[in-house]
Short mmCIF file of C-alpha atoms in Angstrom, two decimals:
data_model
loop_
_atom_site.label_atom_id
_atom_site.label_comp_id
_atom_site.label_asym_id
_atom_site.label_seq_id
_atom_site.Cartn_x
_atom_site.Cartn_y
_atom_site.Cartn_z
CA MET A 1 0.00 0.04 0.02
CA ASN A 2 1.27 3.50 -0.89
CA GLN A 3 2.40 5.25 2.29
CA ALA A 4 1.24 8.59 0.93
CA ALA A 5 -2.37 7.37 0.37
CA LEU A 6 -3.54 8.62 3.77
CA ARG A 7 -2.49 12.28 3.29
CA PRO A 8 -4.90 13.07 0.41
CA VAL A 9 -7.71 11.48 2.27
CA ALA A 10 -6.98 13.46 5.44
CA LEU A 11 -6.61 16.69 3.43
CA ALA A 12 -9.99 16.07 1.71
CA GLY A 13 -11.50 15.63 5.17
CA LEU A 14 -9.87 18.85 6.44
CA ALA A 15 -11.08 20.77 3.36
CA PHE A 16 -14.65 19.60 3.95
CA CYS A 17 -14.47 20.61 7.56
CA VAL A 18 -13.20 24.03 6.48
CA LEU A 19 -16.12 24.27 4.08
CA MET A 20 -18.59 23.31 6.77
CA MET A 21 -17.27 25.96 9.12
CA ALA A 22 -17.15 28.61 6.33
CA VAL A 23 -20.86 27.96 5.71
CA ALA A 24 -21.67 28.04 9.40
CA LEU A 25 -19.73 31.33 9.98
CA GLY A 26 -21.12 32.84 6.81
CA LEU A 27 -24.66 32.16 7.92
CA GLU A 28 -23.88 33.64 11.34
CA HIS A 29 -22.00 36.73 10.35
CA ILE A 30 -23.48 37.49 6.88
CA GLY A 31 -26.98 35.90 7.20
CA GLY A 32 -27.43 37.06 10.80
CA PHE A 33 -28.31 33.62 12.19
CA GLU A 34 -27.27 33.16 15.84
CA PRO A 35 -26.18 29.61 16.63
CA CYS A 36 -28.11 27.75 19.26
CA PRO A 37 -26.26 25.58 21.83
CA LEU A 38 -26.61 22.46 19.73
CA CYS A 39 -25.28 24.35 16.71
CA VAL A 40 -22.26 25.41 18.81
CA PHE A 41 -21.70 21.77 19.78
CA GLN A 42 -21.87 20.71 16.17
CA ARG A 43 -19.27 23.33 15.24
CA VAL A 44 -17.00 21.98 17.97
CA ALA A 45 -17.34 18.44 16.48
CA VAL A 46 -16.42 19.82 13.01
CA ILE A 47 -13.36 21.60 14.42
CA VAL A 48 -12.19 18.56 16.30
CA ALA A 49 -12.61 16.36 13.22
CA GLY A 50 -10.70 18.94 11.17
CA LEU A 51 -7.88 18.98 13.75
CA ILE A 52 -7.63 15.20 13.64
CA PHE A 53 -7.57 15.20 9.83
CA ALA A 54 -4.98 18.00 9.92
CA VAL A 55 -2.64 16.04 12.18
CA ALA A 56 -3.23 12.87 10.14
CA ALA A 57 -2.15 14.76 6.99
CA ILE A 58 0.97 16.14 8.66
CA HIS A 59 1.93 12.87 10.28
CA ASN A 60 0.90 10.72 7.37
CA PRO A 61 1.57 7.41 9.12
CA GLY A 62 2.75 4.51 6.99
CA GLY A 63 1.45 1.58 9.06
CA LYS A 64 -1.85 0.09 9.94
CA VAL A 65 -1.82 1.33 13.50
CA GLY A 66 -1.42 5.05 12.72
CA ALA A 67 -4.01 5.02 9.98
CA GLY A 68 -6.35 3.09 12.20
CA ILE A 69 -5.98 5.40 15.19
CA TYR A 70 -6.68 8.48 12.99
CA GLY A 71 -9.68 6.66 11.41
CA VAL A 72 -11.16 5.76 14.82
CA LEU A 73 -10.53 9.32 16.20
CA GLY A 74 -11.98 10.92 13.17
CA LEU A 75 -15.01 8.55 13.21
CA ALA A 76 -15.54 9.36 16.87
CA ALA A 77 -15.59 13.11 16.19
CA VAL A 78 -17.81 12.84 13.09
CA GLY A 79 -20.09 10.37 14.92
CA THR A 80 -20.49 12.69 17.82
CA GLY A 81 -21.37 15.56 15.52
CA ALA A 82 -23.82 13.41 13.57
CA PHE A 83 -25.45 12.36 16.89
CA ILE A 84 -25.82 16.00 17.97
CA ALA A 85 -27.19 17.05 14.57
CA GLY A 86 -29.56 14.10 14.61
CA ARG A 87 -30.75 15.21 18.11
CA HIS A 88 -31.26 18.70 16.69
CA VAL A 89 -33.31 17.47 13.73
CA TRP A 90 -35.43 15.33 16.16
CA LEU A 91 -36.03 18.39 18.39
CA GLN A 92 -37.21 20.39 15.38
CA SER A 93 -39.54 17.57 14.45
CA LEU A 94 -41.40 17.56 17.81
CA PRO A 95 -44.86 19.08 18.17
CA ALA A 96 -44.72 22.42 20.01
CA ASP A 97 -46.24 20.97 23.17
CA GLN A 98 -43.53 18.27 23.43
CA VAL A 99 -40.50 20.60 23.01
CA PRO A 100 -38.38 20.68 26.18
CA SER A 101 -37.92 23.82 28.11
CA CYS A 102 -35.24 26.25 26.93
CA GLY A 103 -33.19 26.60 30.06
CA PRO A 104 -30.44 29.28 30.62
CA GLY A 105 -28.17 30.48 27.80
CA LEU A 106 -25.05 28.52 26.86
CA ASP A 107 -22.66 31.33 28.00
CA TYR A 108 -24.29 31.39 31.46
CA MET A 109 -24.13 27.55 31.75
CA MET A 110 -20.45 27.57 30.63
CA ASP A 111 -19.67 30.16 33.40
CA VAL A 112 -21.39 28.43 36.35
CA LEU A 113 -21.66 24.78 35.62
CA PRO A 114 -19.16 21.89 35.13
CA MET A 115 -18.82 20.88 31.52
CA ARG A 116 -20.54 17.49 32.00
CA ASP A 117 -23.66 19.30 33.36
CA VAL A 118 -23.56 21.76 30.46
CA ILE A 119 -23.50 18.98 27.99
CA SER A 120 -26.32 17.10 29.69
CA MET A 121 -28.49 20.23 29.96
CA VAL A 122 -27.89 21.14 26.24
CA LEU A 123 -28.69 17.68 25.07
CA ASN A 124 -31.73 17.28 27.30
CA SER A 125 -33.33 20.69 27.45
CA SER A 126 -32.64 22.72 24.39
CA GLY A 127 -36.04 24.08 23.55
CA GLU A 128 -34.57 27.08 21.70
CA CYS A 129 -32.91 24.61 19.36
CA ALA A 130 -36.32 23.42 18.21
CA GLU A 131 -36.94 26.65 16.37
CA ILE A 132 -36.48 26.45 12.63
CA ASP A 133 -35.02 29.76 11.44
CA PHE A 134 -33.96 28.85 7.93
CA MET A 135 -34.86 26.15 5.30
CA PHE A 136 -33.03 25.37 2.12
CA LEU A 137 -34.58 22.97 -0.41
CA GLY A 138 -37.05 21.87 2.29
CA PHE A 139 -34.40 20.98 4.93
CA SER A 140 -33.42 22.91 8.00
CA LEU A 141 -29.84 23.77 8.77
CA PRO A 142 -29.38 20.94 11.24
CA ALA A 143 -30.62 18.47 8.54
CA TRP A 144 -28.05 19.89 6.12
CA THR A 145 -25.39 19.52 8.85
CA LEU A 146 -26.40 15.93 9.47
CA LEU A 147 -25.94 15.29 5.72
CA GLY A 148 -22.59 17.06 5.97
CA PHE A 149 -21.51 14.76 8.79
CA ALA A 150 -22.65 11.73 6.79
CA ILE A 151 -20.55 12.82 3.84
CA LEU A 152 -17.68 13.64 6.14
CA ALA A 153 -17.89 10.12 7.69
CA LEU A 154 -16.53 8.75 4.43
CA VAL A 155 -13.08 10.23 5.32
CA PRO A 156 -12.44 8.27 8.48
CA LEU A 157 -14.11 5.20 7.03
CA ARG A 158 -11.65 5.43 4.15
CA MET A 159 -8.77 5.78 6.68
CA LEU A 160 -9.94 2.63 8.39
CA TRP A 161 -10.18 0.93 5.03
CA LEU A 162 -6.63 1.99 4.13
CA ALA A 163 -5.49 0.67 7.58
CA ILE A 164 -7.11 -2.70 6.97
CA LYS A 165 -5.61 -2.93 3.54
CA ARG A 166 -2.07 -2.32 4.71
#
C-alpha cells in the first residue's frame, strides 16, 4: 500500500471541515443567524474532526496502527457531530407541546456549571434549538449539517479501510 495514500484522504476531510465551518460562519456573520447551543456543539465536532484530519495529514503514518488510530478518532468526532445534529433534527420535528424547556443560555451555563452538566443540559433541554430559522430545499440547517456529517464520515471510514488494506 502506498504510504502517501492517507495524506490526500486526510486533506480532503480537512477541506470539507473548512467548508462546513465557512458555511456556518457565513450564515452567522453574513446571514445574521445566531447559533443555538446544539449548533455550537456541532461546530466543535467539526473543528475537532478537522484538527484530527490536519494532524493525520501532517503525520501521514505509513502503518496500519497510525491510519487506524486516525480513522477511529475521526469517526468518533464525526459520529459525535452526527449524533448532535440528529438530536437537533429530532427536536425540530417535535410538536410544539412536546418541546423541552429552553433553560439558561449557553454562555451562562459555561460560566457556572461543570462541562458535564452543560453537555447534559444542552442535550436534554434545548427548547430554543427546536426553532427552525432557515430552510433550504425543504431542509433545516441541522438536517443539512447531518448530511454534511454523513458525507464527512466517508473520510475516517476510508482511513480505516486503508489501515485494513495495509
